[in-house]
Amino acid sequence: MDSRTGQDDDGYDALATVVAALIDDDGTVRQWSRGASELLGRSADEVCGLHVTELFTDSTRTDGVPSVWPSPTEDTFLRHSRGHSVSVRCRALPLEQSAHQLLLAVPADRAADSEQGAVLLRALLAQEQIGVIIRDADLAVVKTNFTSPGLSPPPLGSTPADVMEPPHAAIIEAKLRTVLATGVPLVDHAIRGRSRSEPVRDYSFSVTAVRTTDRRGRATGVIVLVTDATEQWLAGRRLQLRHQAAARIGRSLDVRRTAQDIAGVLVPDFADLVSVDLADKVLAGDEPPRTFAGGDLHLRRMAVRATDGWPQGLLRLEERFPRLPDRPAIRDLQEGRTVLFDRNSIERAIGDGRLNRLLIPDNGHSLVMAPLFARGLVLGLIGAWRTGGDKPFDQQDADMFAEIAAHAALSIDNARRYTREHRAAVSLQQRLLPAAATLTPAVEAVGKYVPAAGGAEIGGDWFDVIPLPSLRVALVVGDVFGHGLHAAATMGRLRTAVQTLADLELTPDELLGRLDELVARLASEADPAERDTVGATCLVALYDPVTQLCTVASAGHPPPIVAGPDGTARPLPVRPGPPLGVGGLPFEATTARLAPGSWLALYSDGLLGQPADGVDAAVSRLAGRIADLHGERCSLQTAGEVLTAEQADHPAADDTALLLALARPLQRDAVAEWEFPADPVAVSDARAAVAAKINEWGLKDLDFAVELIVSELITNAVRYAGGPIGLRLIHDDVLVCEVSDPSNTQPRLRRASTSDEGGRGLFLVAQLTSRWGSRYRQSGKTIWAELALPD
């Protein structure tokens, strides 16, 4: 701002709206500013000579004197030439060596904005939790309160390039200039790096930036808010490493493969160089010897990993671990404790120059070692080094390393104990799975089962095709938690339960609700230490070839994929409920129409593998592959073999179940439907309609049986249920007769005595049909009966 003109450098008059008036000792206005004239529409000629009280409205005058004149913190109202009031904040300033006073006033809204802005800025700069950096249009620091342990605050006048490492400085400067140019705020942008000064410190800051403007909206700079998110970032990295370890270690039941997975998880996210040494007996599947103190630890190096290649001179793969002296650190490892070393302490602990060169890398400065400790036995050791300028390991790193080692030890011990359980599980599971190919009037289906790779071949995945009344079919895929004999046995129990519940003609969501109760009961019967491992995911699809509708419900299972005749494939938008056994939440059903010739693919998560980009991306890729196979018009058998063969090329830690079904909707002329009122006359009308349709289909041999069944069922509906009454005939490999009514009363078959006048209707229906039953609808019920066709 120019101090002589009272204007900003860009020519904007910052004081143009200030009201200034010179008041003499009698309260008469002697001088009147141009700003006052513009604000109140009253010229100096009009105002000068008036008493000051004439400037104020009646609402702010008391006994002829402005009541709020002396208070600059409250609103005062001046009179505009047009008669309305103007809200202002005013102050009367006495002049030295004069009885005159200078009355200054500004619009109240501008005064409030100024006060609030000043209060906000003072509050931000006074606190320490959020760093505030005010930069001008050249991104130079104007004011800041930023402080952070191990990092120097940016000096006044500095730009990002003056205080940050070049890659990060260029990125944040580009971001800030974008904010300056566009006015779009930068929100929660993460800046991560490593401090330049000692001690070396990793840091992560969350940066939010907004543009500042003058009153004409022109950019004057940016305000940058900085929050130290280092602890959350480091905690997130540790959590991510734990997740990776849980997902990748234990995928295989091969000891060597597990050791390689351990090293692969830790490098480079945790350490620069990792070695895994296992006991010789473990490699043979036996328990390792119990050793104490130094000497021969009976170890062999089974996995190595380094960011820049394994250093020359260090112990290599398959080489035996050398004899070590008796030291307290060695005893700690043999007792199952994790140990931290710096370079000097490990050199002193080994105490042998030749061993030092064999076990310590040249540029290694920090080492953490953890035993693979399971069931009181030391199965091996994991060693992790940091080299060069990396930050040394701390106690938090050691604690996390111990967790990973404990998980790895269990995985290796499981692999060692696997073979005996595997043989029994293979035999059981082969007898529990259904036939691979199924043909029903509704679908043609092919199922495939692929054992997991790396030794964990047997699990609890299963598929099933269950024919239901009225030509409907239930398609099921499930995945029991865990592997081995207990998983295969649980799978057999669940498959039997699903078949039983499906015969009750429950909807998919109701079926899963009942199955959830069963799994919860199985968990309650299990050993308390194993209850958390009893559970499963399951997906049930119910397809009706008459309506071409497919209803699906999921209990924590991946969504089914539909490949249509138009050459596209997509996952159905199913909202999965919790896995079976969790309880407490309902399951939801989703219904979709399947076009003739569509494929429906149900699968377990083993077919998706371990996608690095998430399950949704893996499902999309699988849908694209199924669309290609459907478009090539290959058979279901061929498509199943291709999909499972591709999965075999990428061995997974879980077994895989795949069920492919080709929808076969009925022709329109194979279904006949009528609706009748609840009137006794409807019985004869129904008999006549059925007789005509039976003759049309060429089933005259069934004429009498069908008319009698229809008569009995509709008579019961008229007598006990009310209308409207629905009648439907379905003609395929069997003849299905259905009668629907609005009653929820379940029909019951009984034997009538000789003197009874009724009670024989359902008995006759049972005698004339191959099977009969009833199912509930959303409103009412449907009684169905199936008749075998003549030869």
mmCIF file of N, CA and C in Angstrom, residues 638-706:
data_model
loop_
_atom_site.group_PDB
_atom_site.id
_atom_site.type_symbol
_atom_site.label_atom_id
_atom_site.label_comp_id
_atom_site.label_asym_id
_atom_site.label_seq_id
_atom_site.Cartn_x
_atom_site.Cartn_y
_atom_site.Cartn_z
ATOM 1 N N THR A 638 -15.131 -77.153 -21.859
ATOM 2 C CA THR A 638 -13.887 -76.530 -22.327
ATOM 3 C C THR A 638 -13.604 -75.239 -21.575
ATOM 4 N N ALA A 639 -14.641 -74.421 -21.377
ATOM 5 C CA ALA A 639 -14.447 -73.160 -20.660
ATOM 6 C C ALA A 639 -13.958 -73.406 -19.236
ATOM 7 N N GLY A 640 -14.549 -74.403 -18.548
ATOM 8 C CA GLY A 640 -14.104 -74.713 -17.198
ATOM 9 C C GLY A 640 -12.661 -75.171 -17.163
ATOM 10 N N GLU A 641 -12.270 -75.981 -18.139
ATOM 11 C CA GLU A 641 -10.886 -76.457 -18.177
ATOM 12 C C GLU A 641 -9.915 -75.311 -18.439
ATOM 13 N N VAL A 642 -10.307 -74.384 -19.327
ATOM 14 C CA VAL A 642 -9.428 -73.250 -19.625
ATOM 15 C C VAL A 642 -9.241 -72.371 -18.393
ATOM 16 N N LEU A 643 -10.332 -72.040 -17.717
ATOM 17 C CA LEU A 643 -10.249 -71.148 -16.559
ATOM 18 C C LEU A 643 -9.446 -71.777 -15.428
ATOM 19 N N THR A 644 -9.670 -73.040 -15.160
ATOM 20 C CA THR A 644 -8.926 -73.681 -14.077
ATOM 21 C C THR A 644 -7.480 -73.945 -14.471
ATOM 22 N N ALA A 645 -7.224 -74.187 -15.765
ATOM 23 C CA ALA A 645 -5.836 -74.369 -16.204
ATOM 24 C C ALA A 645 -5.059 -73.073 -16.068
ATOM 25 N N GLU A 646 -5.697 -71.940 -16.397
ATOM 26 C CA GLU A 646 -5.034 -70.650 -16.226
ATOM 27 C C GLU A 646 -4.745 -70.380 -14.756
ATOM 28 N N GLN A 647 -5.655 -70.817 -13.876
ATOM 29 C CA GLN A 647 -5.407 -70.653 -12.452
ATOM 30 C C GLN A 647 -4.232 -71.527 -12.023
ATOM 31 N N ALA A 648 -4.110 -72.720 -12.611
ATOM 32 C CA ALA A 648 -3.008 -73.610 -12.254
ATOM 33 C C ALA A 648 -1.661 -73.015 -12.643
ATOM 34 N N ASP A 649 -1.647 -72.133 -13.645
ATOM 35 C CA ASP A 649 -0.394 -71.473 -14.032
ATOM 36 C C ASP A 649 0.064 -70.469 -12.986
ATOM 37 N N HIS A 650 -0.852 -70.052 -12.115
ATOM 38 C CA HIS A 650 -0.521 -69.094 -11.050
ATOM 39 C C HIS A 650 -0.966 -69.707 -9.723
ATOM 40 N N PRO A 651 -0.178 -70.603 -9.158
ATOM 41 C CA PRO A 651 -0.612 -71.344 -7.970
ATOM 42 C C PRO A 651 -1.042 -70.413 -6.843
ATOM 43 N N ALA A 652 -2.150 -70.771 -6.217
ATOM 44 C CA ALA A 652 -2.701 -69.953 -5.147
ATOM 45 C C ALA A 652 -2.607 -70.686 -3.825
ATOM 46 N N ALA A 653 -2.828 -69.945 -2.745
ATOM 47 C CA ALA A 653 -2.773 -70.518 -1.414
ATOM 48 C C ALA A 653 -4.101 -71.138 -1.023
ATOM 49 N N ASP A 654 -5.094 -71.094 -1.888
ATOM 50 C CA ASP A 654 -6.413 -71.609 -1.551
ATOM 51 C C ASP A 654 -6.901 -72.471 -2.692
ATOM 52 N N ASP A 655 -7.731 -73.473 -2.352
ATOM 53 C CA ASP A 655 -8.304 -74.286 -3.408
ATOM 54 C C ASP A 655 -9.409 -73.506 -4.108
ATOM 55 N N THR A 656 -9.868 -74.058 -5.223
ATOM 56 C CA THR A 656 -10.790 -73.329 -6.085
ATOM 57 C C THR A 656 -11.948 -74.215 -6.484
ATOM 58 N N ALA A 657 -13.153 -73.685 -6.396
ATOM 59 C CA ALA A 657 -14.350 -74.337 -6.927
ATOM 60 C C ALA A 657 -14.953 -73.422 -7.989
ATOM 61 N N LEU A 658 -15.325 -74.002 -9.110
ATOM 62 C CA LEU A 658 -15.917 -73.251 -10.215
ATOM 63 C C LEU A 658 -17.143 -74.005 -10.707
ATOM 64 N N LEU A 659 -18.255 -73.310 -10.873
ATOM 65 C CA LEU A 659 -19.479 -73.893 -11.397
ATOM 66 C C LEU A 659 -19.980 -73.007 -12.530
ATOM 67 N N LEU A 660 -20.009 -73.566 -13.745
ATOM 68 C CA LEU A 660 -20.514 -72.863 -14.922
ATOM 69 C C LEU A 660 -21.857 -73.469 -15.308
ATOM 70 N N ALA A 661 -22.855 -72.619 -15.494
ATOM 71 C CA ALA A 661 -24.196 -73.097 -15.830
ATOM 72 C C ALA A 661 -24.715 -72.359 -17.051
ATOM 73 N N LEU A 662 -25.292 -73.110 -17.992
ATOM 74 C CA LEU A 662 -25.933 -72.544 -19.178
ATOM 75 C C LEU A 662 -27.430 -72.491 -18.925
ATOM 76 N N ALA A 663 -28.010 -71.290 -18.953
ATOM 77 C CA ALA A 663 -29.441 -71.118 -18.703
ATOM 78 C C ALA A 663 -30.242 -71.679 -19.873
ATOM 79 N N ARG A 664 -31.257 -72.484 -19.535
ATOM 80 C CA ARG A 664 -32.120 -73.099 -20.557
ATOM 81 C C ARG A 664 -33.582 -72.756 -20.252
ATOM 82 N N PRO A 665 -34.015 -71.549 -20.556
ATOM 83 C CA PRO A 665 -35.402 -71.176 -20.263
ATOM 84 C C PRO A 665 -36.384 -71.992 -21.085
ATOM 85 N N LEU A 666 -37.570 -72.196 -20.538
ATOM 86 C CA LEU A 666 -38.607 -72.942 -21.248
ATOM 87 C C LEU A 666 -39.221 -72.091 -22.350
ATOM 88 N N GLN A 667 -39.715 -72.782 -23.375
ATOM 89 C CA GLN A 667 -40.431 -72.090 -24.439
ATOM 90 C C GLN A 667 -41.777 -71.582 -23.901
ATOM 91 N N ARG A 668 -42.279 -70.534 -24.502
ATOM 92 C CA ARG A 668 -43.518 -69.950 -24.018
ATOM 93 C C ARG A 668 -44.685 -70.924 -24.122
ATOM 94 N N ASP A 669 -44.703 -71.752 -25.178
ATOM 95 C CA ASP A 669 -45.825 -72.665 -25.331
ATOM 96 C C ASP A 669 -45.729 -73.856 -24.399
ATOM 97 N N ALA A 670 -44.681 -73.934 -23.587
ATOM 98 C CA ALA A 670 -44.564 -75.020 -22.618
ATOM 99 C C ALA A 670 -45.179 -74.653 -21.278
ATOM 100 N N VAL A 671 -45.714 -73.448 -21.158
ATOM 101 C CA VAL A 671 -46.291 -72.981 -19.898
ATOM 102 C C VAL A 671 -47.684 -72.424 -20.189
ATOM 103 N N ALA A 672 -48.637 -72.809 -19.352
ATOM 104 C CA ALA A 672 -50.008 -72.284 -19.456
ATOM 105 C C ALA A 672 -50.433 -71.791 -18.078
ATOM 106 N N GLU A 673 -51.053 -70.589 -18.027
ATOM 107 C CA GLU A 673 -51.437 -69.987 -16.755
ATOM 108 C C GLU A 673 -52.865 -69.458 -16.847
ATOM 109 N N TRP A 674 -53.606 -69.603 -15.711
ATOM 110 C CA TRP A 674 -54.960 -69.072 -15.607
ATOM 111 C C TRP A 674 -55.148 -68.485 -14.218
ATOM 112 N N GLU A 675 -56.184 -67.675 -14.050
ATOM 113 C CA GLU A 675 -56.552 -67.150 -12.740
ATOM 114 C C GLU A 675 -58.068 -67.226 -12.601
ATOM 115 N N PHE A 676 -58.514 -67.732 -11.431
ATOM 116 C CA PHE A 676 -59.943 -67.950 -11.207
ATOM 117 C C PHE A 676 -60.353 -67.296 -9.894
ATOM 118 N N PRO A 677 -61.632 -66.910 -9.784
ATOM 119 C CA PRO A 677 -62.131 -66.387 -8.508
ATOM 120 C C PRO A 677 -62.411 -67.539 -7.542
ATOM 121 N N ALA A 678 -62.586 -67.191 -6.296
ATOM 122 C CA ALA A 678 -62.889 -68.204 -5.273
ATOM 123 C C ALA A 678 -64.375 -68.543 -5.332
ATOM 124 N N ASP A 679 -64.749 -69.219 -6.391
ATOM 125 C CA ASP A 679 -66.142 -69.545 -6.644
ATOM 126 C C ASP A 679 -66.199 -71.020 -7.037
ATOM 127 N N PRO A 680 -67.151 -71.790 -6.538
ATOM 128 C CA PRO A 680 -67.228 -73.210 -6.913
ATOM 129 C C PRO A 680 -67.303 -73.437 -8.420
ATOM 130 N N VAL A 681 -67.856 -72.457 -9.146
ATOM 131 C CA VAL A 681 -67.923 -72.601 -10.613
ATOM 132 C C VAL A 681 -66.525 -72.666 -11.214
ATOM 133 N N ALA A 682 -65.520 -72.083 -10.513
ATOM 134 C CA ALA A 682 -64.158 -72.067 -11.038
ATOM 135 C C ALA A 682 -63.595 -73.467 -11.201
ATOM 136 N N VAL A 683 -64.092 -74.444 -10.437
ATOM 137 C CA VAL A 683 -63.565 -75.807 -10.539
ATOM 138 C C VAL A 683 -63.821 -76.382 -11.920
ATOM 139 N N SER A 684 -65.067 -76.267 -12.400
ATOM 140 C CA SER A 684 -65.380 -76.794 -13.737
ATOM 141 C C SER A 684 -64.664 -76.009 -14.818
ATOM 142 N N ASP A 685 -64.559 -74.689 -14.645
ATOM 143 C CA ASP A 685 -63.826 -73.892 -15.643
ATOM 144 C C ASP A 685 -62.368 -74.324 -15.706
ATOM 145 N N ALA A 686 -61.773 -74.570 -14.559
ATOM 146 C CA ALA A 686 -60.378 -74.992 -14.542
ATOM 147 C C ALA A 686 -60.211 -76.357 -15.195
ATOM 148 N N ARG A 687 -61.119 -77.292 -14.919
ATOM 149 C CA ARG A 687 -61.040 -78.624 -15.547
ATOM 150 C C ARG A 687 -61.102 -78.506 -17.067
ATOM 151 N N ALA A 688 -62.001 -77.660 -17.552
ATOM 152 C CA ALA A 688 -62.129 -77.512 -19.000
ATOM 153 C C ALA A 688 -60.872 -76.901 -19.606
ATOM 154 N N ALA A 689 -60.304 -75.884 -18.957
ATOM 155 C CA ALA A 689 -59.095 -75.252 -19.488
ATOM 156 C C ALA A 689 -57.924 -76.219 -19.492
ATOM 157 N N VAL A 690 -57.806 -77.001 -18.431
ATOM 158 C CA VAL A 690 -56.700 -77.961 -18.348
ATOM 159 C C VAL A 690 -56.858 -79.058 -19.387
ATOM 160 N N ALA A 691 -58.076 -79.530 -19.559
ATOM 161 C CA ALA A 691 -58.295 -80.601 -20.540
ATOM 162 C C ALA A 691 -57.908 -80.138 -21.939
ATOM 163 N N ALA A 692 -58.275 -78.912 -22.283
ATOM 164 C CA ALA A 692 -57.939 -78.401 -23.610
ATOM 165 C C ALA A 692 -56.428 -78.300 -23.796
ATOM 166 N N LYS A 693 -55.702 -77.822 -22.765
ATOM 167 C CA LYS A 693 -54.251 -77.675 -22.890
ATOM 168 C C LYS A 693 -53.561 -79.037 -22.933
ATOM 169 N N ILE A 694 -54.050 -80.016 -22.156
ATOM 170 C CA ILE A 694 -53.462 -81.354 -22.170
ATOM 171 C C ILE A 694 -53.603 -81.972 -23.555
ATOM 172 N N ASN A 695 -54.765 -81.830 -24.160
ATOM 173 C CA ASN A 695 -54.952 -82.350 -25.516
ATOM 174 C C ASN A 695 -54.051 -81.632 -26.509
ATOM 175 N N GLU A 696 -53.887 -80.333 -26.345
ATOM 176 C CA GLU A 696 -53.007 -79.573 -27.238
ATOM 177 C C GLU A 696 -51.567 -80.076 -27.158
ATOM 178 N N TRP A 697 -51.126 -80.448 -25.957
ATOM 179 C CA TRP A 697 -49.750 -80.947 -25.783
ATOM 180 C C TRP A 697 -49.609 -82.434 -26.152
ATOM 181 N N GLY A 698 -50.713 -83.072 -26.503
ATOM 182 C CA GLY A 698 -50.633 -84.482 -26.857
ATOM 183 C C GLY A 698 -50.437 -85.393 -25.671
ATOM 184 N N LEU A 699 -50.995 -85.026 -24.523
ATOM 185 C CA LEU A 699 -50.840 -85.819 -23.301
ATOM 186 C C LEU A 699 -52.195 -86.339 -22.835
ATOM 187 N N LYS A 700 -52.965 -86.894 -23.777
ATOM 188 C CA LYS A 700 -54.321 -87.326 -23.446
ATOM 189 C C LYS A 700 -54.325 -88.421 -22.403
ATOM 190 N N ASP A 701 -53.215 -89.184 -22.302
ATOM 191 C CA ASP A 701 -53.158 -90.253 -21.302
ATOM 192 C C ASP A 701 -53.179 -89.694 -19.880
ATOM 193 N N LEU A 702 -52.808 -88.434 -19.723
ATOM 194 C CA LEU A 702 -52.773 -87.829 -18.396
ATOM 195 C C LEU A 702 -54.015 -86.998 -18.115
ATOM 196 N N ASP A 703 -54.960 -87.013 -19.040
ATOM 197 C CA ASP A 703 -56.116 -86.131 -18.936
ATOM 198 C C ASP A 703 -56.867 -86.337 -17.623
ATOM 199 N N PHE A 704 -57.214 -87.589 -17.321
ATOM 200 C CA PHE A 704 -58.013 -87.859 -16.128
ATOM 201 C C PHE A 704 -57.257 -87.456 -14.858
ATOM 202 N N ALA A 705 -55.987 -87.847 -14.763
ATOM 203 C CA ALA A 705 -55.211 -87.564 -13.548
ATOM 204 C C ALA A 705 -55.071 -86.065 -13.327
ATOM 205 N N VAL A 706 -54.776 -85.328 -14.378
ATOM 206 C CA VAL A 706 -54.565 -83.895 -14.231
ATOM 207 C C VAL A 706 -55.867 -83.199 -13.853
#
